C-alpha positions as CSV (number, residue, x, y, z in Angstrom):
1,M,-36.8,-18.1,-7.8
2,R,-33.7,-17.5,-10.2
3,G,-31.9,-13.9,-9.0
4,V,-32.0,-10.9,-10.7
5,D,-29.7,-10.1,-13.9
6,W,-28.8,-6.1,-13.9
7,N,-29.2,-6.0,-17.6
8,E,-33.0,-6.6,-16.7
9,L,-33.0,-3.7,-13.3
10,K,-31.6,-1.8,-15.7
11,V,-35.1,-1.3,-17.8
12,L,-36.5,0.9,-15.5
13,P,-34.2,4.0,-14.8
14,A,-34.3,3.8,-18.3
15,L,-38.1,3.7,-18.5
16,A,-38.8,6.6,-15.9
17,R,-36.4,9.2,-17.5
18,G,-37.6,7.8,-21.0
19,G,-41.3,7.9,-20.4
20,S,-42.0,5.5,-22.9
21,F,-40.8,1.8,-24.2
22,A,-39.6,4.0,-26.5
23,G,-37.8,6.7,-24.8
24,A,-36.0,3.6,-23.0
25,A,-34.8,1.4,-26.0
26,R,-32.9,5.1,-27.0
27,E,-31.2,4.9,-24.2
28,L,-30.3,1.8,-24.2
29,E,-30.2,1.5,-27.8
30,L,-31.9,-1.7,-27.7
31,D,-35.2,-2.1,-29.8
32,I,-38.3,-1.5,-27.9
33,S,-39.5,-5.8,-28.0
34,T,-36.5,-6.5,-26.3
35,V,-36.5,-3.8,-23.4
36,S,-40.4,-5.0,-22.8
37,R,-38.9,-8.6,-23.0
38,R,-36.8,-8.0,-20.4
39,L,-39.3,-5.9,-17.9
40,V,-41.2,-9.4,-18.6
41,S,-38.4,-11.3,-17.4
42,L,-37.4,-9.0,-14.5
43,E,-41.5,-9.5,-13.3
44,E,-41.3,-13.0,-13.3
45,S,-38.3,-13.5,-11.6
46,L,-39.9,-11.1,-8.9
47,G,-43.0,-12.6,-9.0
48,A,-44.6,-9.0,-9.2
49,T,-46.2,-6.8,-11.6
50,L,-44.2,-3.3,-11.5
51,L,-45.9,-1.3,-14.1
52,A,-49.8,-0.9,-14.8
53,R,-49.5,-0.9,-19.1
54,G,-52.6,0.8,-21.2
55,G,-51.6,1.2,-24.8
56,R,-48.3,3.7,-24.6
57,V,-48.5,4.9,-21.0
58,F,-47.8,3.1,-18.3
59,E,-47.9,3.6,-14.5
60,W,-45.7,2.4,-11.7
61,T,-47.2,-0.4,-9.1
62,A,-46.4,0.1,-5.6
63,E,-43.8,-3.2,-5.8
64,G,-42.7,-0.7,-9.5
65,K,-41.4,2.1,-7.5
66,V,-39.6,-0.3,-4.9
67,A,-37.9,-1.6,-7.5
68,L,-37.4,1.5,-9.7
69,Y,-35.5,3.4,-6.1
70,F,-33.3,0.1,-6.3
71,A,-32.6,0.5,-9.8
72,N,-32.0,3.3,-9.0
73,T,-29.3,3.0,-6.2
74,M,-27.3,0.0,-8.2
75,E,-27.1,2.8,-10.9
76,Q,-25.8,5.4,-9.1
77,Q,-23.0,3.2,-7.1
78,A,-22.4,1.7,-10.9
79,L,-21.8,4.5,-12.0
80,E,-19.6,5.9,-8.7
81,A,-17.5,2.7,-9.3
82,E,-16.8,3.2,-12.4
83,R,-15.8,6.7,-12.2
84,T,-13.7,6.0,-9.0
85,I,-11.9,3.2,-10.6
86,K,-11.4,5.7,-14.1
87,A,-9.8,7.5,-11.7
88,A,-7.9,5.6,-9.7
89,K,-5.8,4.6,-13.2
90,T,-5.2,8.4,-13.7
91,E,-5.3,10.2,-11.1
92,I,-2.7,11.2,-8.5
93,A,-4.9,11.6,-5.9
94,G,-6.9,10.2,-2.9
95,T,-4.8,8.0,0.2
96,V,-1.7,5.4,-0.6
97,R,-0.5,3.0,2.6
98,I,3.2,2.3,2.6
99,S,4.8,-0.1,5.0
100,A,8.7,-0.2,6.2
101,P,10.5,-1.3,8.2
102,A,10.9,1.4,11.3
103,G,14.1,3.9,11.2
104,V,15.3,2.2,7.3
105,V,14.0,4.2,5.0
106,P,13.5,8.4,4.7
107,L,10.2,8.1,4.0
108,T,9.3,11.3,6.1
109,K,11.5,13.6,2.7
110,I,10.3,11.8,0.1
111,M,6.8,11.8,1.4
112,A,6.9,15.7,1.8
113,D,8.4,16.3,-1.1
114,M,5.5,13.8,-3.3
115,R,3.2,16.4,-1.6
116,K,4.7,19.4,-2.8
117,Q,4.6,17.4,-6.4
118,Y,0.5,16.3,-6.1
119,P,-1.5,17.8,-3.3
120,Q,-4.3,15.7,-3.6
121,L,-2.7,12.6,-2.2
122,V,-2.1,11.7,1.5
123,V,0.8,9.6,1.6
124,E,-0.3,7.2,5.7
125,L,3.2,5.4,6.3
126,N,3.3,2.4,9.0
127,A,6.8,2.1,10.4
128,E,6.8,-0.8,12.0
129,N,9.1,-4.1,11.7
130,H,5.9,-6.1,10.5
131,I,5.6,-7.7,7.5
132,V,1.7,-7.1,5.9
133,D,-0.8,-8.4,3.8
134,L,-1.0,-6.8,0.9
135,S,-3.2,-9.5,-1.1
136,K,-5.2,-8.4,1.8
137,G,-5.5,-4.8,1.9
138,E,-3.8,-4.5,4.5
139,A,-1.3,-1.7,2.9
140,D,-1.0,-0.4,-1.0
141,I,3.0,-0.8,-0.7
142,A,5.5,-2.2,0.9
143,I,9.1,-1.3,1.3
144,R,11.2,-5.2,2.2
145,F,14.4,-6.0,2.3
146,R,14.1,-9.4,1.3
147,K,12.5,-9.8,-2.3
148,P,9.0,-11.3,-2.1
149,T,8.6,-15.2,-3.6
150,E,4.7,-14.7,-3.7
151,Q,3.4,-14.8,-7.8
152,D,0.5,-12.6,-7.3
153,L,2.8,-9.7,-5.9
154,V,5.1,-7.4,-8.0
155,C,8.4,-6.1,-7.4
156,R,10.5,-3.0,-7.9
157,R,14.3,-2.7,-7.1
158,A,13.7,0.9,-5.0
159,V,17.1,2.0,-3.0
160,E,20.5,0.9,-1.9
161,V,20.9,1.5,2.1
162,G,24.3,1.6,3.4
163,W,25.3,0.5,6.7
164,G,28.3,1.6,8.7
165,V,29.9,1.1,12.1
166,F,29.4,3.3,14.5
167,A,30.3,5.0,17.5
168,A,30.4,8.4,20.2
169,K,33.2,10.4,19.8
170,D,33.8,10.2,23.3
171,Y,33.9,6.6,22.7
172,I,36.6,6.9,20.3
173,A,39.0,9.6,22.5
174,K,38.6,7.0,25.0
175,H,39.1,3.6,23.5
176,G,40.5,4.4,20.2
177,M,39.4,3.3,16.6
178,P,39.4,-0.4,15.9
179,A,42.3,-1.0,13.2
180,S,40.0,-3.6,11.2
181,A,36.9,-5.8,11.7
182,D,38.3,-8.5,13.9
183,D,38.5,-5.3,16.7
184,L,35.2,-5.6,17.4
185,S,35.3,-8.5,19.3
186,K,37.2,-6.0,21.8
187,H,34.6,-3.4,22.3
188,P,30.6,-3.4,23.7
189,L,28.4,-3.6,20.6
190,I,25.1,-2.4,20.1
191,L,23.0,-5.5,18.1
192,Y,19.7,-6.0,16.3
193,T,17.2,-8.3,18.4
194,R,16.5,-11.6,17.6
195,G,14.1,-13.3,15.7
196,K,12.6,-10.1,14.6
197,L,15.9,-8.3,12.9
198,G,18.5,-9.8,14.1
199,D,19.0,-12.6,11.3
200,I,17.8,-10.8,8.3
201,G,20.5,-8.7,6.1
202,P,22.1,-6.2,7.3
203,Y,21.3,-6.7,10.8
204,S,22.7,-10.0,11.5
205,W,26.5,-8.4,10.6
206,L,27.6,-8.0,13.6
207,E,26.8,-10.9,15.4
208,K,30.0,-13.2,14.2
209,Y,31.7,-10.3,16.4
210,S,29.7,-10.4,19.6
211,T,30.2,-12.9,22.7
212,A,28.1,-13.3,25.7
213,A,30.4,-10.0,27.1
214,N,30.4,-7.8,24.7
215,S,26.4,-7.3,23.8
216,I,25.2,-5.1,26.2
217,A,21.7,-4.5,23.9
218,R,19.4,-5.1,21.5
219,V,16.8,-2.8,20.0
220,D,14.6,-3.1,16.8
221,S,15.9,0.0,14.8
222,S,18.2,1.5,12.9
223,E,17.4,4.8,14.3
224,G,17.1,3.1,17.9
225,A,20.8,1.7,17.5
226,A,22.0,5.6,16.4
227,I,20.5,6.1,19.8
228,A,22.1,3.5,22.0
229,I,25.6,4.0,19.9
230,K,25.6,7.4,21.5
231,E,23.7,7.1,25.1
232,A,25.8,3.5,26.2
233,N,29.2,4.7,24.7
234,A,29.3,1.1,22.3
235,L,29.6,0.4,18.9
236,G,27.3,-0.3,16.2
237,L,25.7,-0.6,13.1
238,S,23.7,1.6,11.5
239,C,22.0,2.9,8.1
240,Y,24.3,5.9,7.2
241,F,21.0,8.3,6.4
242,I,20.2,8.1,10.1
243,A,23.3,7.9,11.9
244,A,24.6,11.8,10.0
245,T,21.3,13.0,12.0
246,Y,23.8,12.6,14.9
247,P,26.7,14.9,15.0
248,E,27.8,12.9,18.2
249,L,28.8,10.0,15.8
250,V,31.8,9.0,14.0
251,P,32.2,5.9,11.3
252,V,34.2,3.1,12.9
253,F,36.1,2.5,8.7
254,S,35.7,4.6,5.6
255,E,33.9,2.1,3.8
256,P,30.3,0.5,4.2
257,V,30.5,-2.4,5.6
258,T,27.3,-3.7,4.2
259,V,24.6,-2.4,1.5
260,S,21.1,-4.0,1.8
261,T,18.4,-3.0,-1.1
262,G,15.4,-1.9,-0.3
263,H,12.3,-3.3,-2.6
264,L,9.0,-1.9,-4.0
265,V,6.4,-3.9,-3.4
266,Y,2.9,-4.0,-4.4
267,H,0.0,-6.3,-4.8
268,E,-0.7,-7.4,-9.0
269,S,-4.2,-5.5,-8.7
270,A,-2.4,-2.1,-7.8
271,R,-0.3,-2.9,-10.9
272,N,-2.2,-0.2,-12.9
273,T,-3.2,2.1,-10.3
274,A,-2.1,5.5,-10.1
275,C,-1.5,6.2,-7.3
276,V,1.2,4.0,-6.7
277,W,2.2,3.1,-9.9
278,W,3.7,7.0,-9.9
């Protein structure tokens, strides 16, 4: 038995609403003979008589009522899918899931601003140091500091993040300010977790100044580094906007020691979705 053709199933709701083959033909913008042929073809594929015909009048058989029920359900689902997809292309509403490294981008402020501008938009933030699979729908948008190489991902340059070496004011008062980057090897350092962050971009910047003696702790986020710098009386690397939230910290050098570029990444299938492409 061949599969049921949706174009044939559409005849059933049209017949129910139109009350006749002529009414169904007008709704479907077909001629009566085409409506009749599609009904016959549908009955053959189902192996059942769906209508008891008597001239211009017809009655639904038991099998026909079952087929009509499912045809109506499929029609409603198709219409709802069409409405949802069209709305997604034009309306900034619904839920958008964003994945970003923990403590790297000040997304909470951005989220609040977006909420004011688009009150029907809900943003779910997954802040962890894990690369999500956008092709599998694990997130709608990801912020990555490594430019992706996958061909099915769209990448837009989104943000520049400045990184500096910071220390607690009390530490500088006791031990003085390093005169240059080379002096960092003489101070206790907070580093980033190896294999997870320590080998990526700015996270590895301090590694060349670390020794077995001066590496006192490793952390897995910029915010964790800021806290450790403050609590452990050590020097460490952190984003400027994170360190700025800790008044006890001061920059060791007058300029950022490195800058990272954050890319806004999403799957090709979401290119024309309003919630993603706002």
